[in-house]
Amino acid sequence: MSQGKKEIDVAWIPTAEAQIGTAQEPLLIQAFLQHRQWLREQKEAAVQTRSLEKIDQVYQNGQQPISCAAGCAACCHARVDISKHEKRLILAHLKTNPVTIDRERLAVQTQALREGTWDQLPFPARQCVFLDKSSRCSIYEARPLLCRRYFVTSDRQHCYAENWSQISRVTNPDADAFLSAVFTKFKFEALPVFLSENLDRL
Ligand code: SF4
């Protein structure tokens, strides 16, 4: 494991993951350290705003047409972790926009996350509880950063087949170094676990 991989949590970030161990790694680390320093000096609202700006940058810098589209929900079967900022946004959104949640699936997901067996869940059981019957996000305006980050350029059929080697994603080193810094600065928690513990308080 390289020094960079110890420093940056890259498990979910395509650019970082691809660059660790390559000639680009020092630049990635440098950007990460600069962003982390910036984050130390900022208020929460600024962090949220900059995070969304960075994700817009990923979208705008895409070299190829993005194949993601409304109704495509393969990514909504991945584990999503959220920060305290995102928890507040989601709870506020749910208070004014109540959604029906499949409590049974939520309980299965929460148990798997607590037991470390998420990856063993069958694909349908991993479906996010916020995905509605039309395969659209029911909290779209308040969806987490991770949900906003992935832009796929390969054919959508590969996403559903879970054939990761066939999936191409847009990369952006600066934006991903920033998001890495966000993820190492704040405590993150799995979305289903958070929901299980907080839905009844709404
Ligand atoms: S919060 Fe919305 S965008 Fe994110 S995984 Fe769930 S349904 Fe998909």
PDB file of C-alpha atoms and ligand atoms in Angstrom:
ATOM      1  CA  MET A   1       0.000   0.000   0.000  1.00  0.00           C
ATOM      2  CA  SER A   2       1.432   3.408  -0.950  1.00  0.00           C
ATOM      3  CA  GLN A   3       1.656   6.420   1.324  1.00  0.00           C
ATOM      4  CA  GLY A   4      -1.138   8.061  -0.688  1.00  0.00           C
ATOM      5  CA  LYS A   5      -3.577   5.268  -0.106  1.00  0.00           C
ATOM      6  CA  LYS A   6      -3.009   5.512   3.631  1.00  0.00           C
ATOM      7  CA  GLU A   7      -3.626   9.256   3.519  1.00  0.00           C
ATOM      8  CA  ILE A   8      -6.685   9.322   1.253  1.00  0.00           C
ATOM      9  CA  ASP A   9      -9.784   7.255   1.618  1.00  0.00           C
ATOM     10  CA  VAL A  10     -10.205   6.402  -2.046  1.00  0.00           C
ATOM     11  CA  ALA A  11     -12.540   3.449  -1.840  1.00  0.00           C
ATOM     12  CA  TRP A  12     -15.392   5.231  -3.600  1.00  0.00           C
ATOM     13  CA  ILE A  13     -13.622   7.835  -5.729  1.00  0.00           C
ATOM     14  CA  PRO A  14     -12.870   6.766  -9.319  1.00  0.00           C
ATOM     15  CA  THR A  15     -10.061   9.219 -10.089  1.00  0.00           C
ATOM     16  CA  ALA A  16      -8.216   8.689  -6.846  1.00  0.00           C
ATOM     17  CA  GLU A  17      -8.563   4.955  -7.075  1.00  0.00           C
ATOM     18  CA  ALA A  18      -7.111   4.972 -10.606  1.00  0.00           C
ATOM     19  CA  GLN A  19      -4.197   7.258  -9.784  1.00  0.00           C
ATOM     20  CA  ILE A  20      -2.860   5.739  -6.588  1.00  0.00           C
ATOM     21  CA  GLY A  21       0.430   4.083  -7.448  1.00  0.00           C
ATOM     22  CA  THR A  22       0.853   5.980 -10.740  1.00  0.00           C
ATOM     23  CA  ALA A  23       2.947   9.010 -11.697  1.00  0.00           C
ATOM     24  CA  GLN A  24      -0.117  11.189 -11.009  1.00  0.00           C
ATOM     25  CA  GLU A  25      -0.292  10.205  -7.353  1.00  0.00           C
ATOM     26  CA  PRO A  26       1.914  13.061  -5.985  1.00  0.00           C
ATOM     27  CA  LEU A  27      -0.325  15.648  -7.710  1.00  0.00           C
ATOM     28  CA  LEU A  28      -3.393  13.987  -6.267  1.00  0.00           C
ATOM     29  CA  ILE A  29      -1.883  14.050  -2.757  1.00  0.00           C
ATOM     30  CA  GLN A  30      -0.884  17.692  -3.162  1.00  0.00           C
ATOM     31  CA  ALA A  31      -4.414  18.670  -4.217  1.00  0.00           C
ATOM     32  CA  PHE A  32      -5.846  16.625  -1.356  1.00  0.00           C
ATOM     33  CA  LEU A  33      -3.646  18.396   1.226  1.00  0.00           C
ATOM     34  CA  GLN A  34      -4.530  21.828  -0.166  1.00  0.00           C
ATOM     35  CA  HIS A  35      -8.238  21.051  -0.034  1.00  0.00           C
ATOM     36  CA  ARG A  36      -7.945  19.653   3.474  1.00  0.00           C
ATOM     37  CA  GLN A  37      -6.265  22.862   4.618  1.00  0.00           C
ATOM     38  CA  TRP A  38      -9.051  24.902   2.994  1.00  0.00           C
ATOM     39  CA  LEU A  39     -11.701  22.768   4.726  1.00  0.00           C
ATOM     40  CA  ARG A  40     -10.123  23.413   8.128  1.00  0.00           C
ATOM     41  CA  GLU A  41     -10.789  27.123   7.704  1.00  0.00           C
ATOM     42  CA  GLN A  42     -14.370  26.941   6.431  1.00  0.00           C
ATOM     43  CA  LYS A  43     -17.851  27.039   7.875  1.00  0.00           C
ATOM     44  CA  GLU A  44     -20.210  24.144   7.124  1.00  0.00           C
ATOM     45  CA  ALA A  45     -22.336  25.984   4.574  1.00  0.00           C
ATOM     46  CA  ALA A  46     -19.241  26.837   2.531  1.00  0.00           C
ATOM     47  CA  VAL A  47     -18.196  23.183   2.523  1.00  0.00           C
ATOM     48  CA  GLN A  48     -21.569  22.093   1.209  1.00  0.00           C
ATOM     49  CA  THR A  49     -21.560  24.782  -1.498  1.00  0.00           C
ATOM     50  CA  ARG A  50     -18.002  23.983  -2.613  1.00  0.00           C
ATOM     51  CA  SER A  51     -18.789  20.259  -2.673  1.00  0.00           C
ATOM     52  CA  LEU A  52     -21.643  20.825  -5.100  1.00  0.00           C
ATOM     53  CA  GLU A  53     -19.504  23.167  -7.221  1.00  0.00           C
ATOM     54  CA  LYS A  54     -16.853  20.463  -7.465  1.00  0.00           C
ATOM     55  CA  ILE A  55     -19.380  17.894  -8.565  1.00  0.00           C
ATOM     56  CA  ASP A  56     -20.676  20.295 -11.227  1.00  0.00           C
ATOM     57  CA  GLN A  57     -17.063  20.596 -12.377  1.00  0.00           C
ATOM     58  CA  VAL A  58     -16.871  16.829 -12.849  1.00  0.00           C
ATOM     59  CA  TYR A  59     -20.011  16.934 -14.960  1.00  0.00           C
ATOM     60  CA  GLN A  60     -18.856  19.866 -17.080  1.00  0.00           C
ATOM     61  CA  ASN A  61     -15.354  18.504 -17.635  1.00  0.00           C
ATOM     62  CA  GLY A  62     -16.562  15.196 -19.033  1.00  0.00           C
ATOM     63  CA  GLN A  63     -14.757  14.405 -22.274  1.00  0.00           C
ATOM     64  CA  GLN A  64     -17.431  12.032 -23.528  1.00  0.00           C
ATOM     65  CA  PRO A  65     -21.242  12.105 -23.496  1.00  0.00           C
ATOM     66  CA  ILE A  66     -22.565  10.908 -20.151  1.00  0.00           C
ATOM     67  CA  SER A  67     -24.894   7.935 -20.402  1.00  0.00           C
ATOM     68  CA  CYS A  68     -26.605   8.435 -17.011  1.00  0.00           C
ATOM     69  CA  ALA A  69     -30.270   9.397 -17.412  1.00  0.00           C
ATOM     70  CA  ALA A  70     -33.468   9.713 -15.387  1.00  0.00           C
ATOM     71  CA  GLY A  71     -34.881   6.299 -14.592  1.00  0.00           C
ATOM     72  CA  CYS A  72     -31.466   4.590 -14.669  1.00  0.00           C
ATOM     73  CA  ALA A  73     -30.872   3.433 -11.114  1.00  0.00           C
ATOM     74  CA  ALA A  74     -28.017   0.931 -11.109  1.00  0.00           C
ATOM     75  CA  CYS A  75     -25.892   3.210  -8.901  1.00  0.00           C
ATOM     76  CA  CYS A  76     -28.764   3.349  -6.407  1.00  0.00           C
ATOM     77  CA  HIS A  77     -27.824  -0.197  -5.377  1.00  0.00           C
ATOM     78  CA  ALA A  78     -24.435   0.853  -4.030  1.00  0.00           C
ATOM     79  CA  ARG A  79     -23.656   1.636  -0.412  1.00  0.00           C
ATOM     80  CA  VAL A  80     -24.058   5.355   0.284  1.00  0.00           C
ATOM     81  CA  ASP A  81     -22.419   7.069   3.259  1.00  0.00           C
ATOM     82  CA  ILE A  82     -23.466  10.521   4.431  1.00  0.00           C
ATOM     83  CA  SER A  83     -22.007  13.284   6.597  1.00  0.00           C
ATOM     84  CA  LYS A  84     -23.737  15.252   9.329  1.00  0.00           C
ATOM     85  CA  HIS A  85     -24.472  18.029   6.794  1.00  0.00           C
ATOM     86  CA  GLU A  86     -26.250  15.603   4.542  1.00  0.00           C
ATOM     87  CA  LYS A  87     -28.168  14.069   7.439  1.00  0.00           C
ATOM     88  CA  ARG A  88     -29.585  17.471   8.272  1.00  0.00           C
ATOM     89  CA  LEU A  89     -30.529  18.133   4.656  1.00  0.00           C
ATOM     90  CA  ILE A  90     -32.255  14.764   4.279  1.00  0.00           C
ATOM     91  CA  LEU A  91     -34.200  15.069   7.538  1.00  0.00           C
ATOM     92  CA  ALA A  92     -35.341  18.591   6.636  1.00  0.00           C
ATOM     93  CA  HIS A  93     -36.396  17.362   3.202  1.00  0.00           C
ATOM     94  CA  LEU A  94     -38.346  14.413   4.650  1.00  0.00           C
ATOM     95  CA  LYS A  95     -40.200  16.675   7.082  1.00  0.00           C
ATOM     96  CA  THR A  96     -41.715  18.656   4.232  1.00  0.00           C
ATOM     97  CA  ASN A  97     -41.735  15.880   1.607  1.00  0.00           C
ATOM     98  CA  PRO A  98     -42.698  12.636   3.367  1.00  0.00           C
ATOM     99  CA  VAL A  99     -41.854   9.470   1.442  1.00  0.00           C
ATOM    100  CA  THR A 100     -42.974   5.884   1.932  1.00  0.00           C
ATOM    101  CA  ILE A 101     -40.051   3.707   2.930  1.00  0.00           C
ATOM    102  CA  ASP A 102     -39.813  -0.065   2.707  1.00  0.00           C
ATOM    103  CA  ARG A 103     -38.978  -0.704   6.370  1.00  0.00           C
ATOM    104  CA  GLU A 104     -38.360  -4.392   5.798  1.00  0.00           C
ATOM    105  CA  ARG A 105     -35.654  -3.719   3.187  1.00  0.00           C
ATOM    106  CA  LEU A 106     -34.216  -0.978   5.357  1.00  0.00           C
ATOM    107  CA  ALA A 107     -33.916  -3.407   8.282  1.00  0.00           C
ATOM    108  CA  VAL A 108     -32.169  -5.995   6.085  1.00  0.00           C
ATOM    109  CA  GLN A 109     -29.720  -3.377   4.798  1.00  0.00           C
ATOM    110  CA  THR A 110     -29.030  -1.997   8.269  1.00  0.00           C
ATOM    111  CA  GLN A 111     -28.336  -5.441   9.673  1.00  0.00           C
ATOM    112  CA  ALA A 112     -26.000  -6.261   6.768  1.00  0.00           C
ATOM    113  CA  LEU A 113     -24.100  -3.009   7.256  1.00  0.00           C
ATOM    114  CA  ARG A 114     -23.730  -3.595  10.973  1.00  0.00           C
ATOM    115  CA  GLU A 115     -22.540  -7.143  10.386  1.00  0.00           C
ATOM    116  CA  GLY A 116     -20.226  -6.169   7.496  1.00  0.00           C
ATOM    117  CA  THR A 117     -22.098  -8.348   4.989  1.00  0.00           C
ATOM    118  CA  TRP A 118     -23.444  -5.612   2.673  1.00  0.00           C
ATOM    119  CA  ASP A 119     -21.537  -6.987  -0.323  1.00  0.00           C
ATOM    120  CA  GLN A 120     -23.196 -10.362   0.138  1.00  0.00           C
ATOM    121  CA  LEU A 121     -26.720  -8.969  -0.217  1.00  0.00           C
ATOM    122  CA  PRO A 122     -28.416  -9.857  -3.522  1.00  0.00           C
ATOM    123  CA  PHE A 123     -28.709  -6.934  -5.960  1.00  0.00           C
ATOM    124  CA  PRO A 124     -32.460  -6.224  -5.345  1.00  0.00           C
ATOM    125  CA  ALA A 125     -31.937  -6.138  -1.578  1.00  0.00           C
ATOM    126  CA  ARG A 126     -29.313  -3.390  -1.996  1.00  0.00           C
ATOM    127  CA  GLN A 127     -31.751  -1.022  -3.712  1.00  0.00           C
ATOM    128  CA  CYS A 128     -31.853   2.323  -1.913  1.00  0.00           C
ATOM    129  CA  VAL A 129     -35.075   2.819   0.028  1.00  0.00           C
ATOM    130  CA  PHE A 130     -35.444   6.250  -1.557  1.00  0.00           C
ATOM    131  CA  LEU A 131     -35.732   4.839  -5.058  1.00  0.00           C
ATOM    132  CA  ASP A 132     -39.383   5.071  -6.120  1.00  0.00           C
ATOM    133  CA  LYS A 133     -41.412   2.756  -8.353  1.00  0.00           C
ATOM    134  CA  SER A 134     -40.385   4.727 -11.459  1.00  0.00           C
ATOM    135  CA  SER A 135     -36.702   4.281 -10.550  1.00  0.00           C
ATOM    136  CA  ARG A 136     -36.372   7.910  -9.560  1.00  0.00           C
ATOM    137  CA  CYS A 137     -34.868   9.341  -6.400  1.00  0.00           C
ATOM    138  CA  SER A 138     -37.619  10.496  -4.039  1.00  0.00           C
ATOM    139  CA  ILE A 139     -35.247  12.899  -2.249  1.00  0.00           C
ATOM    140  CA  TYR A 140     -33.554  14.151  -5.429  1.00  0.00           C
ATOM    141  CA  GLU A 141     -33.006  17.753  -4.253  1.00  0.00           C
ATOM    142  CA  ALA A 142     -31.449  16.504  -0.999  1.00  0.00           C
ATOM    143  CA  ARG A 143     -29.584  13.470  -2.360  1.00  0.00           C
ATOM    144  CA  PRO A 144     -26.115  12.840  -0.909  1.00  0.00           C
ATOM    145  CA  LEU A 145     -22.815  13.909  -2.475  1.00  0.00           C
ATOM    146  CA  LEU A 146     -21.940  10.329  -3.370  1.00  0.00           C
ATOM    147  CA  CYS A 147     -25.131  10.020  -5.417  1.00  0.00           C
ATOM    148  CA  ARG A 148     -24.190  13.174  -7.333  1.00  0.00           C
ATOM    149  CA  ARG A 149     -20.619  12.139  -8.060  1.00  0.00           C
ATOM    150  CA  TYR A 150     -20.891   9.191 -10.430  1.00  0.00           C
ATOM    151  CA  PHE A 151     -21.095   9.910 -14.132  1.00  0.00           C
ATOM    152  CA  VAL A 152     -20.842   6.926 -16.424  1.00  0.00           C
ATOM    153  CA  THR A 153     -19.795   7.156 -20.083  1.00  0.00           C
ATOM    154  CA  SER A 154     -20.176   3.472 -20.949  1.00  0.00           C
ATOM    155  CA  ASP A 155     -23.409   1.795 -22.040  1.00  0.00           C
ATOM    156  CA  ARG A 156     -25.938   1.586 -19.206  1.00  0.00           C
ATOM    157  CA  GLN A 157     -26.453  -2.138 -19.704  1.00  0.00           C
ATOM    158  CA  HIS A 158     -23.033  -2.767 -18.095  1.00  0.00           C
ATOM    159  CA  CYS A 159     -24.096  -1.008 -14.890  1.00  0.00           C
ATOM    160  CA  TYR A 160     -27.042  -3.360 -14.419  1.00  0.00           C
ATOM    161  CA  ALA A 161     -24.923  -6.392 -15.241  1.00  0.00           C
ATOM    162  CA  GLU A 162     -22.580  -5.271 -12.409  1.00  0.00           C
ATOM    163  CA  ASN A 163     -19.694  -5.991 -14.737  1.00  0.00           C
ATOM    164  CA  TRP A 164     -17.388  -3.359 -13.294  1.00  0.00           C
ATOM    165  CA  SER A 165     -14.623  -3.932 -15.855  1.00  0.00           C
ATOM    166  CA  GLN A 166     -17.012  -2.730 -18.591  1.00  0.00           C
ATOM    167  CA  ILE A 167     -17.996   0.484 -16.804  1.00  0.00           C
ATOM    168  CA  SER A 168     -16.214   3.733 -17.700  1.00  0.00           C
ATOM    169  CA  ARG A 169     -16.652   6.748 -15.464  1.00  0.00           C
ATOM    170  CA  VAL A 170     -15.762  10.400 -15.770  1.00  0.00           C
ATOM    171  CA  THR A 171     -12.700  11.263 -13.711  1.00  0.00           C
ATOM    172  CA  ASN A 172     -11.551  14.612 -12.325  1.00  0.00           C
ATOM    173  CA  PRO A 173      -8.490  14.605 -10.035  1.00  0.00           C
ATOM    174  CA  ASP A 174      -9.088  17.998  -8.428  1.00  0.00           C
ATOM    175  CA  ALA A 175     -12.751  17.345  -7.659  1.00  0.00           C
ATOM    176  CA  ASP A 176     -12.004  13.893  -6.302  1.00  0.00           C
ATOM    177  CA  ALA A 177      -9.109  15.119  -4.171  1.00  0.00           C
ATOM    178  CA  PHE A 178     -11.556  17.655  -2.720  1.00  0.00           C
ATOM    179  CA  LEU A 179     -14.182  15.014  -1.993  1.00  0.00           C
ATOM    180  CA  SER A 180     -11.509  12.770  -0.463  1.00  0.00           C
ATOM    181  CA  ALA A 181     -10.613  15.633   1.872  1.00  0.00           C
ATOM    182  CA  VAL A 182     -14.288  16.088   2.787  1.00  0.00           C
ATOM    183  CA  PHE A 183     -14.602  12.395   3.545  1.00  0.00           C
ATOM    184  CA  THR A 184     -11.541  12.327   5.759  1.00  0.00           C
ATOM    185  CA  LYS A 185     -12.474  15.499   7.644  1.00  0.00           C
ATOM    186  CA  PHE A 186     -16.044  14.574   8.591  1.00  0.00           C
ATOM    187  CA  LYS A 187     -17.481  11.475  10.169  1.00  0.00           C
ATOM    188  CA  PHE A 188     -19.604   9.532   7.700  1.00  0.00           C
ATOM    189  CA  GLU A 189     -22.270   6.933   8.349  1.00  0.00           C
ATOM    190  CA  ALA A 190     -24.137   4.509   6.074  1.00  0.00           C
ATOM    191  CA  LEU A 191     -27.454   6.009   4.928  1.00  0.00           C
ATOM    192  CA  PRO A 192     -29.619   2.965   5.876  1.00  0.00           C
ATOM    193  CA  VAL A 193     -28.175   2.864   9.414  1.00  0.00           C
ATOM    194  CA  PHE A 194     -28.844   6.562   9.860  1.00  0.00           C
ATOM    195  CA  LEU A 195     -32.429   6.174   8.584  1.00  0.00           C
ATOM    196  CA  SER A 196     -33.148   3.208  10.840  1.00  0.00           C
ATOM    197  CA  GLU A 197     -32.100   5.235  13.848  1.00  0.00           C
ATOM    198  CA  ASN A 198     -33.841   8.467  12.914  1.00  0.00           C
ATOM    199  CA  LEU A 199     -36.984   7.887  10.844  1.00  0.00           C
ATOM    200  CA  ASP A 200     -39.246   7.500  13.850  1.00  0.00           C
ATOM    201  CA  ARG A 201     -38.173  10.895  15.133  1.00  0.00           C
ATOM    202  CA  LEU A 202     -39.723  12.675  12.152  1.00  0.00           C
TER     203      LEU A 202
HETATM  204  S1  SF4 B   1     -30.552   8.765  -2.274  1.00  0.00           S
HETATM  205 FE1  SF4 B   1     -31.514   8.876  -4.277  1.00  0.00          FE
HETATM  206  S2  SF4 B   1     -29.827   9.019  -5.763  1.00  0.00           S
HETATM  207 FE2  SF4 B   1     -28.974   8.302  -3.807  1.00  0.00          FE
HETATM  208  S3  SF4 B   1     -28.951   6.055  -3.916  1.00  0.00           S
HETATM  209 FE3  SF4 B   1     -30.884   6.680  -2.944  1.00  0.00          FE
HETATM  210  S4  SF4 B   1     -32.390   6.821  -4.621  1.00  0.00           S
HETATM  211 FE4  SF4 B   1     -30.334   6.829  -5.541  1.00  0.00          FE
END
